[in-house]
CSV table of C-alpha atoms and ligand atoms in Angstrom, one decimal:
chain,number,residue,atom,x,y,z
A,1,MET,CA,0.0,0.0,0.0
A,2,THR,CA,1.3,3.4,-0.8
A,3,THR,CA,0.6,6.3,1.6
A,4,GLN,CA,-0.4,8.7,-1.2
A,5,THR,CA,-3.5,7.6,-0.9
A,6,GLY,CA,-4.8,7.5,2.5
A,7,TYR,CA,-6.3,4.1,4.2
A,8,ALA,CA,-8.0,3.3,7.5
A,9,VAL,CA,-8.7,0.2,9.2
A,10,HIS,CA,-12.5,-0.2,10.0
A,11,GLN,CA,-14.4,-2.6,12.2
A,12,ILE,CA,-17.1,-4.3,9.9
A,13,ALA,CA,-18.6,-7.0,12.6
A,14,ARG,CA,-18.8,-7.5,16.2
A,15,PRO,CA,-16.6,-10.4,17.6
A,16,THR,CA,-17.5,-12.9,19.5
A,17,GLY,CA,-14.7,-14.6,21.8
A,18,PHE,CA,-11.2,-13.8,20.0
A,19,PRO,CA,-11.6,-11.4,16.9
A,20,THR,CA,-10.8,-12.3,13.7
A,21,ALA,CA,-9.4,-10.7,10.7
A,22,ASP,CA,-13.0,-10.9,9.0
A,23,ASP,CA,-13.8,-8.3,11.5
A,24,PHE,CA,-11.9,-5.9,9.7
A,25,ALA,CA,-11.5,-3.9,6.5
A,26,TYR,CA,-8.7,-1.8,5.3
A,27,VAL,CA,-10.4,1.1,3.7
A,28,ARG,CA,-9.0,3.6,0.9
A,29,THR,CA,-9.8,7.2,1.9
A,30,PRO,CA,-9.0,10.4,0.5
A,31,VAL,CA,-6.3,12.3,2.3
A,32,PRO,CA,-7.9,14.9,4.3
A,33,THR,CA,-7.2,18.7,3.6
A,34,PRO,CA,-7.0,20.6,7.2
A,35,ALA,CA,-9.3,23.0,8.1
A,36,PRO,CA,-8.4,26.2,10.0
A,37,GLY,CA,-7.5,25.0,13.6
A,38,THR,CA,-6.2,21.5,12.3
A,39,ALA,CA,-3.3,19.8,11.3
A,40,LEU,CA,-2.7,17.0,8.9
A,41,VAL,CA,-0.4,14.3,10.2
A,42,HIS,CA,1.3,11.6,8.2
A,43,ASN,CA,1.3,8.6,10.7
A,44,LEU,CA,4.5,6.8,11.4
A,45,LEU,CA,3.8,4.2,14.0
A,46,LEU,CA,0.7,3.0,15.4
A,47,SER,CA,-0.1,1.5,19.0
A,48,VAL,CA,-2.7,-1.6,18.9
A,49,ASP,CA,-3.8,-2.4,22.8
A,50,PRO,CA,-5.9,-4.7,24.7
A,51,TYR,CA,-8.4,-2.1,25.4
A,52,HIS,CA,-9.3,-1.8,21.9
A,53,ARG,CA,-11.0,-5.4,22.3
A,54,GLY,CA,-13.3,-4.3,24.7
A,55,LEU,CA,-14.1,-1.1,22.4
A,56,MET,CA,-14.8,-3.6,19.6
A,57,ASP,CA,-18.2,-5.0,21.3
A,58,GLY,CA,-19.7,-1.8,20.9
A,59,GLY,CA,-22.1,0.2,23.1
A,60,GLU,CA,-21.4,3.6,25.0
A,61,GLY,CA,-17.8,4.7,24.1
A,62,GLY,CA,-17.5,1.8,21.9
A,63,PHE,CA,-16.1,1.6,18.3
A,64,GLU,CA,-19.0,1.9,15.4
A,65,LEU,CA,-18.9,-0.2,12.6
A,66,GLY,CA,-17.6,1.3,9.4
A,67,THR,CA,-15.4,4.1,10.9
A,68,PRO,CA,-12.0,4.7,11.6
A,69,LEU,CA,-11.1,3.1,14.6
A,70,GLU,CA,-8.9,5.0,17.1
A,71,GLY,CA,-6.0,4.2,19.0
A,72,ARG,CA,-2.4,6.0,20.0
A,73,ALA,CA,-0.2,7.2,17.1
A,74,VAL,CA,2.9,9.4,16.2
A,75,GLY,CA,3.6,11.0,13.2
A,76,ARG,CA,4.6,13.9,11.4
A,77,VAL,CA,3.0,17.2,10.3
A,78,VAL,CA,2.8,17.5,6.9
A,79,ALA,CA,0.5,20.4,6.4
A,80,SER,CA,-0.9,23.0,9.2
A,81,ARG,CA,-3.6,25.0,10.0
A,82,ASP,CA,-2.9,24.9,13.7
A,83,PRO,CA,-0.7,27.8,14.7
A,84,GLY,CA,0.7,25.4,17.7
A,85,LEU,CA,2.2,22.9,15.0
A,86,ALA,CA,4.4,23.4,12.5
A,87,GLU,CA,5.3,21.3,9.3
A,88,GLY,CA,7.8,18.8,10.3
A,89,ASP,CA,6.9,18.4,13.9
A,90,LEU,CA,6.7,15.1,15.5
A,91,VAL,CA,3.4,14.7,17.6
A,92,PHE,CA,1.7,12.1,19.5
A,93,HIS,CA,-2.2,11.5,19.1
A,94,ARG,CA,-4.9,9.3,19.4
A,95,ARG,CA,-6.1,8.9,15.8
A,96,GLY,CA,-4.3,6.0,14.8
A,97,TRP,CA,-5.5,2.8,13.0
A,98,ARG,CA,-5.3,5.1,9.8
A,99,THR,CA,-2.2,6.5,7.7
A,100,HIS,CA,-3.2,10.0,7.8
A,101,ALA,CA,-5.2,12.1,10.5
A,102,LEU,CA,-6.2,15.5,11.1
A,103,VAL,CA,-5.3,16.8,14.8
A,104,THR,CA,-5.3,19.9,16.9
A,105,LEU,CA,-3.1,20.6,19.4
A,106,GLY,CA,-4.1,19.9,22.8
A,107,VAL,CA,-7.0,18.2,21.7
A,108,ASP,CA,-7.7,14.5,22.7
A,109,GLY,CA,-4.4,14.4,24.1
A,110,THR,CA,-2.3,15.9,20.9
A,111,ARG,CA,0.8,16.9,21.6
A,112,ARG,CA,4.5,17.4,20.4
A,113,LEU,CA,6.9,14.8,21.0
A,114,ARG,CA,9.7,16.2,23.4
A,115,ASN,CA,12.2,14.4,20.8
A,116,HIS,CA,14.9,13.3,23.3
A,117,ASP,CA,18.4,13.0,21.6
A,118,GLY,CA,19.5,9.3,21.2
A,119,VAL,CA,15.6,8.2,22.0
A,120,PRO,CA,14.1,6.0,19.1
A,121,LEU,CA,10.6,6.9,18.0
A,122,GLU,CA,9.2,3.7,19.3
A,123,ALA,CA,9.7,5.0,23.1
A,124,TYR,CA,7.2,7.5,22.4
A,125,LEU,CA,4.3,4.4,22.3
A,126,SER,CA,6.0,2.0,24.8
A,127,ILE,CA,7.9,2.8,27.7
A,128,LEU,CA,7.4,6.7,27.3
A,129,GLY,CA,3.9,6.3,26.1
A,130,GLY,CA,0.7,5.5,27.5
A,131,THR,CA,2.2,1.7,28.4
A,132,GLY,CA,5.3,3.3,30.4
A,133,LEU,CA,3.2,5.6,32.0
A,134,THR,CA,0.8,2.9,33.0
A,135,ALA,CA,3.3,0.9,34.7
A,136,TYR,CA,5.1,4.3,36.2
A,137,ALA,CA,1.6,5.1,37.7
A,138,ALA,CA,1.0,1.6,39.2
A,139,LEU,CA,4.5,1.3,40.5
A,140,THR,CA,5.1,5.0,42.2
A,141,ARG,CA,1.5,6.3,42.9
A,142,THR,CA,-0.9,3.2,43.3
A,143,ALA,CA,1.5,0.7,45.0
A,144,ALA,CA,4.1,3.1,46.0
A,145,LEU,CA,6.9,0.5,45.5
A,146,ARG,CA,9.9,0.9,48.1
A,147,GLU,CA,13.4,0.0,47.7
A,148,GLY,CA,14.0,-3.6,48.9
A,149,GLU,CA,10.1,-4.4,48.2
A,150,ASP,CA,9.5,-7.7,46.0
A,151,LEU,CA,6.9,-7.5,43.1
A,152,PHE,CA,5.1,-10.0,40.8
A,153,VAL,CA,3.9,-8.7,37.5
A,154,SER,CA,2.0,-10.8,35.2
A,155,ALA,CA,2.0,-10.5,31.1
A,156,ALA,CA,5.6,-9.9,31.9
A,157,ALA,CA,7.0,-9.9,28.7
A,158,GLY,CA,4.6,-7.6,27.0
A,159,GLY,CA,4.6,-3.6,26.8
A,160,VAL,CA,3.3,-2.9,30.5
A,161,GLY,CA,4.9,-6.1,32.0
A,162,THR,CA,8.6,-5.4,30.5
A,163,ALA,CA,8.1,-1.3,31.6
A,164,THR,CA,7.0,-2.5,34.8
A,165,GLY,CA,10.0,-4.7,35.2
A,166,HIS,CA,12.5,-2.1,34.0
A,167,ILE,CA,11.1,0.7,36.4
A,168,ALA,CA,10.6,-1.3,39.5
A,169,ARG,CA,14.3,-2.3,39.1
A,170,LEU,CA,15.3,1.6,38.8
A,171,LEU,CA,13.1,2.1,41.9
A,172,GLY,CA,15.2,-0.3,43.5
A,173,ALA,CA,13.0,-3.6,43.8
A,174,ARG,CA,14.6,-6.5,45.6
A,175,ARG,CA,13.1,-9.4,43.6
A,176,ILE,CA,11.0,-9.2,40.4
A,177,ILE,CA,9.2,-12.2,39.4
A,178,GLY,CA,7.2,-12.5,36.1
A,179,SER,CA,4.8,-14.6,34.3
A,180,ALA,CA,4.5,-15.0,30.6
A,181,GLY,CA,3.0,-17.5,27.9
A,182,SER,CA,5.6,-19.3,26.6
A,183,ALA,CA,9.4,-20.7,27.5
A,184,ALA,CA,10.7,-18.3,25.0
A,185,LYS,CA,9.5,-15.4,27.0
A,186,VAL,CA,10.5,-16.7,30.3
A,187,ALA,CA,14.0,-17.0,29.4
A,188,HIS,CA,13.6,-13.7,27.8
A,189,LEU,CA,12.6,-12.3,31.0
A,190,THR,CA,15.3,-14.1,33.2
A,191,GLY,CA,18.2,-13.8,30.7
A,192,GLU,CA,17.6,-10.4,28.8
A,193,LEU,CA,15.1,-8.2,31.1
A,194,GLY,CA,17.0,-9.3,34.6
A,195,PHE,CA,14.2,-10.9,36.2
A,196,ASP,CA,15.0,-12.9,39.0
A,197,ALA,CA,12.3,-15.5,38.4
A,198,ALA,CA,9.6,-16.0,35.9
A,199,PHE,CA,7.4,-19.4,35.1
A,200,ASP,CA,5.2,-19.9,31.9
A,201,TYR,CA,1.4,-19.8,33.5
A,202,HIS,CA,0.7,-22.9,31.3
A,203,ASP,CA,2.9,-25.2,33.1
A,204,GLY,CA,0.8,-25.4,36.3
A,205,PRO,CA,-1.5,-23.4,38.8
A,206,VAL,CA,-0.2,-20.0,38.8
A,207,GLY,CA,-0.6,-19.8,42.4
A,208,GLU,CA,1.7,-23.2,42.9
A,209,GLN,CA,4.5,-21.6,40.3
A,210,LEU,CA,4.0,-18.4,41.9
A,211,ALA,CA,4.7,-19.7,45.3
A,212,GLN,CA,7.6,-21.7,44.3
A,213,ALA,CA,9.1,-19.0,42.5
A,214,ALA,CA,8.6,-16.6,45.6
A,215,ALA,CA,10.0,-19.0,47.8
A,216,ALA,CA,13.2,-19.4,46.1
A,217,GLY,CA,14.2,-15.5,47.3
A,218,GLY,CA,12.5,-16.3,51.0
A,219,GLY,CA,8.6,-16.3,50.4
A,220,GLY,CA,6.1,-13.6,49.8
A,221,ILE,CA,6.0,-10.7,47.7
A,222,ASP,CA,5.0,-7.1,48.6
A,223,VAL,CA,3.4,-6.0,45.3
A,224,TYR,CA,1.5,-7.2,42.8
A,225,VAL,CA,1.0,-5.5,38.9
A,226,ASP,CA,-2.0,-7.4,37.4
A,227,ASN,CA,-2.2,-7.3,34.2
A,228,VAL,CA,-4.1,-10.5,33.6
A,229,GLY,CA,-7.0,-11.1,36.7
A,230,GLY,CA,-8.2,-14.4,37.3
A,231,ASP,CA,-6.1,-17.1,38.3
A,232,HIS,CA,-3.3,-14.8,38.5
A,233,LEU,CA,-4.8,-12.1,41.0
A,234,GLU,CA,-5.8,-15.5,42.9
A,235,GLY,CA,-2.5,-17.0,43.1
A,236,ALA,CA,-0.9,-13.1,43.9
A,237,ILE,CA,-3.0,-12.7,46.7
A,238,ASP,CA,-2.3,-16.1,48.4
A,239,VAL,CA,1.5,-15.4,48.1
A,240,LEU,CA,1.3,-11.5,49.0
A,241,ARG,CA,2.6,-10.2,52.6
A,242,GLU,CA,0.7,-8.5,55.0
A,243,PHE,CA,0.2,-4.7,54.1
A,244,GLY,CA,0.9,-6.1,50.5
A,245,ARG,CA,-0.5,-4.2,47.6
A,246,ILE,CA,-1.9,-4.7,44.2
A,247,ALA,CA,-2.0,-2.1,41.4
A,248,TRP,CA,-4.9,-3.5,39.3
A,249,VAL,CA,-3.9,-2.4,35.4
A,250,GLY,CA,-5.6,-5.1,33.5
A,251,ALA,CA,-7.8,-8.5,33.0
A,252,ILE,CA,-6.4,-9.9,29.5
A,253,SER,CA,-7.5,-13.2,30.7
A,254,MET,CA,-11.1,-12.1,30.5
A,255,TYR,CA,-11.1,-9.8,27.4
A,256,ASN,CA,-12.0,-12.9,24.9
A,257,GLY,CA,-14.1,-14.9,26.9
A,258,ASP,CA,-15.7,-15.3,30.3
A,259,ARG,CA,-16.2,-11.8,31.7
A,260,SER,CA,-16.9,-13.4,35.3
A,261,PRO,CA,-14.3,-15.6,35.8
A,262,ALA,CA,-14.3,-18.1,38.7
A,263,ALA,CA,-11.2,-16.6,40.6
A,264,PRO,CA,-10.3,-15.0,42.6
A,265,ARG,CA,-12.1,-17.2,45.1
A,266,ASN,CA,-9.8,-16.1,48.2
A,267,LEU,CA,-10.9,-12.0,48.0
A,268,PHE,CA,-11.3,-12.0,51.7
A,269,GLU,CA,-7.6,-12.3,52.1
A,270,VAL,CA,-7.4,-8.7,51.4
A,271,VAL,CA,-8.9,-8.4,54.8
A,272,HIS,CA,-7.0,-10.8,56.5
A,273,LYS,CA,-3.7,-9.5,55.4
A,274,SER,CA,-4.5,-6.0,55.2
A,275,LEU,CA,-3.8,-5.5,51.5
A,276,ARG,CA,-4.8,-3.0,49.3
A,277,LEU,CA,-6.2,-3.7,46.0
A,278,GLU,CA,-6.7,-0.3,43.8
A,279,GLY,CA,-7.4,0.0,40.0
A,280,VAL,CA,-5.1,2.1,37.5
A,281,LEU,CA,-6.3,3.9,34.7
A,282,VAL,CA,-3.7,5.5,32.8
A,283,ARG,CA,-6.1,8.5,31.7
A,284,HIS,CA,-6.0,9.8,35.3
A,285,HIS,CA,-2.2,9.9,35.4
A,286,THR,CA,-1.3,11.8,32.5
A,287,ASN,CA,0.2,14.7,34.9
A,288,LEU,CA,2.9,12.5,35.4
A,289,GLN,CA,4.0,12.4,31.8
A,290,ASP,CA,7.1,14.8,32.1
A,291,GLU,CA,7.9,13.3,35.4
A,292,LEU,CA,8.2,9.5,33.7
A,293,GLU,CA,10.1,11.1,30.6
A,294,GLU,CA,13.0,12.9,33.2
A,295,PHE,CA,12.9,9.5,35.3
A,296,LEU,CA,13.6,7.4,32.0
A,297,VAL,CA,15.3,9.1,29.6
A,298,PRO,CA,18.8,9.4,31.2
A,299,HIS,CA,18.5,5.2,31.4
A,300,LEU,CA,17.4,4.9,27.7
A,301,ARG,CA,20.1,6.8,26.5
A,302,SER,CA,22.3,4.9,28.7
A,303,GLY,CA,21.1,1.8,27.1
A,304,ARG,CA,20.0,0.8,30.8
A,305,ILE,CA,16.9,-0.2,29.2
A,306,GLY,CA,15.5,-0.5,26.4
A,307,THR,CA,12.1,0.3,24.3
A,308,ASP,CA,11.1,-3.3,23.8
A,309,THR,CA,8.5,-3.6,21.3
A,310,THR,CA,7.8,-5.8,18.7
A,311,VAL,CA,7.3,-3.9,15.3
A,312,ALA,CA,5.1,-5.1,12.6
A,313,GLN,CA,6.2,-3.7,9.3
A,314,GLY,CA,3.6,-2.0,6.9
A,315,PHE,CA,0.0,-0.8,7.7
A,316,ASP,CA,-1.5,-3.3,5.7
A,317,HIS,CA,-0.2,-5.7,8.9
A,318,THR,CA,-1.9,-3.7,11.5
A,319,VAL,CA,-5.0,-5.8,12.1
A,320,GLU,CA,-2.6,-8.8,12.1
A,321,ALA,CA,-0.3,-7.4,14.8
A,322,PHE,CA,-3.7,-6.2,16.8
A,323,LEU,CA,-4.9,-10.2,16.4
A,324,GLY,CA,-1.1,-11.4,17.4
A,325,MET,CA,-0.6,-9.3,20.3
A,326,LEU,CA,-4.2,-10.3,21.5
A,327,HIS,CA,-2.4,-14.1,21.0
A,328,GLY,CA,0.9,-13.5,22.5
A,329,ASP,CA,3.0,-12.9,19.7
A,330,ASN,CA,4.4,-9.8,20.9
A,331,LEU,CA,7.6,-9.5,23.1
A,332,GLY,CA,7.2,-5.8,24.4
A,333,LYS,CA,4.9,-3.3,23.3
A,334,MET,CA,3.2,-4.3,19.9
A,335,LEU,CA,3.6,-1.4,17.5
A,336,VAL,CA,3.0,-1.2,13.6
A,337,ARG,CA,5.5,1.1,11.5
A,338,VAL,CA,3.3,2.6,8.7
A,339,GLU,CA,5.5,2.6,6.1
A,340,GLY,CA,6.9,-1.4,5.7
B,401,LIG,N1,-5.2,0.5,33.3
B,401,LIG,C1,-4.9,1.1,32.2
B,401,LIG,O1,-4.9,2.5,31.9
B,401,LIG,C2,-3.9,0.3,31.3
B,401,LIG,C3,-3.0,0.7,30.5
B,401,LIG,C4,-2.6,0.2,29.1
B,401,LIG,C5,-2.5,-1.2,29.5
B,401,LIG,N2,-3.5,-1.8,30.4
B,401,LIG,C6,-3.6,-3.4,30.4
B,401,LIG,O2,-2.4,-3.9,30.6
B,401,LIG,C7,-2.3,-5.2,30.1
B,401,LIG,C8,-1.1,-5.5,29.2
B,401,LIG,O3,-1.3,-4.3,28.1
B,401,LIG,P1,-0.3,-4.3,27.2
B,401,LIG,O4,-0.5,-3.1,26.5
B,401,LIG,O5,1.0,-4.1,28.0
B,401,LIG,O6,-0.1,-5.5,26.2
B,401,LIG,P2,0.9,-7.0,26.2
B,401,LIG,O7,1.3,-7.1,27.5
B,401,LIG,O8,2.2,-6.4,25.4
B,401,LIG,O9,0.2,-7.6,25.3
B,401,LIG,C9,-0.8,-8.5,25.8
B,401,LIG,C10,-0.1,-9.9,26.6
B,401,LIG,O10,-1.2,-10.4,27.1
B,401,LIG,C11,-0.9,-11.8,27.2
B,401,LIG,N3,-2.0,-12.6,27.0
B,401,LIG,C12,-3.2,-12.9,26.1
B,401,LIG,N4,-4.0,-13.9,26.7
B,401,LIG,C13,-3.6,-14.0,28.0
B,401,LIG,C14,-4.1,-14.8,28.8
B,401,LIG,N5,-5.2,-15.4,28.7
B,401,LIG,N6,-3.8,-14.8,30.2
B,401,LIG,C15,-2.3,-14.4,30.6
B,401,LIG,N7,-1.8,-13.5,29.5
B,401,LIG,C16,-2.2,-13.6,28.1
B,401,LIG,C17,0.0,-12.1,26.1
B,401,LIG,O11,1.3,-12.5,26.5
B,401,LIG,P3,1.8,-13.9,27.3
B,401,LIG,O12,2.3,-14.7,25.8
B,401,LIG,O13,2.3,-13.8,28.4
B,401,LIG,O14,0.2,-14.8,27.3
B,401,LIG,C18,0.2,-10.8,25.1
B,401,LIG,O15,1.4,-10.4,24.9
B,401,LIG,C19,-3.7,-5.6,29.4
B,401,LIG,O16,-4.5,-6.2,30.4
B,401,LIG,C20,-4.0,-4.2,29.1
B,401,LIG,O17,-5.9,-4.1,29.3
B,401,LIG,C21,-4.1,-1.4,31.2
C-alpha cells in the first residue's frame, strides 16, 4: 500500500470471543485537507492495544462499525493550519489505525513529542507512552513500591510488563518475578531483562508456580502489578505479605471470553492480610508524563533500559499485529510501522 492515498482500518463486524481478520477491512480514503485550526499528520507508528478489544463490542464509547478506529499514534505534521503546530513537527495523538489524521494541538491528548536525543521514536508509544506511564503510575502511585520490596508482574513480557520490570528495578525493587505465556518469553525475562524468576502460566497452577518462585527468595511478595486477572490475581493474593499492595492494571484473561471468571475465590484474604487492591487507569495519570520522561530518558540514553517493542512492518499488517498481540505474539509493546 502507498501512503499517497490514505487508508484506514474499519471494524465491520462484532467479534464473539477472539476477533478474526474478517471483523476488519482496510478502506481507501482521500487524504484529508486541514481546515483552520487543524493539522494533517502522516502517521509513522501505530499502537495496537488490549483495550481496543473491549471497544470492539460496541455500546457506549465503543467503536462504531464502518468508521476508522481510534488508537495512539505518532506521526509527522505534513500540512498545518493549527498555529500551534508546524510542518515537520512530530506529534503524539489518538487518531491511529489510519495512515493520515487531522489533529489539533491540545485536543484529545495531541501533543508535540519532546524529541529527546538518542531516544528512538518507538519509545514514545512504549515505555515513554501510555504503556510506560501505566507501569510508572502503578508502581510509584498506586502501589507506592519501596526500595527492597519484592514484586510480581503478570503478562511480564508484554508492553506494560516489561516497562514494569525496568521501572521497578530502577526504583530499587529486590526480587522481580514475572509470568508469561511461553518458555521463550520466560527465558527472555530472566536472561535479557534481568527478572529474578519467571514462569510460564501454562505449566501448572499459577498460585503454585508463583509460591515456588517467591519461596526461592525467602517467600512472599509485597506488590503485584496485575495485567491478567483471574487465577493470576488469586495466586498473588495468596502469596502477598501482610500490608501488600495490588495495582490492578488489566484483566486480559477475560477480554476474549469469560467476563466473570471463577477466580479470585480468596478475595477475603485482602482483609485478613490488610492488603490494598486498587485499580489503575492511565488517563488519570497524564500529569506524570514529564516526570516519567525525566526519570527514564537518561536510562534509555545510557542503554540501561530498552524500548522493548515488536514492530509489525507496514500498515497492511495492522490487523494482524492487533490479533497477534491478543494471542501473545509480541515481546514488549506491539506497534505497527506505517511504511513497511
Ligand atoms: N489500566 C490502564 O490504564 C491500562 C493501560 C495500558 C494497558 N492496560 C492493561 O495492561 C495489560 C497489558 O497491556 P499491554 O498493552 O502491555 O499488552 P501486552 O502485555 O503487550 O500484550 C498482551 C499480552 O497479554 C498476554 N495474554 C493474552 N491472553 C492472556 C491470558 N489469557 N492470560 C495471560 N496472559 C495473556 C499475551 O502474552 P503471553 O504470551 O504472556 O500470554 C500478550 O502478549 C492489559 O490487561 C491491558 O488492558 C491497562
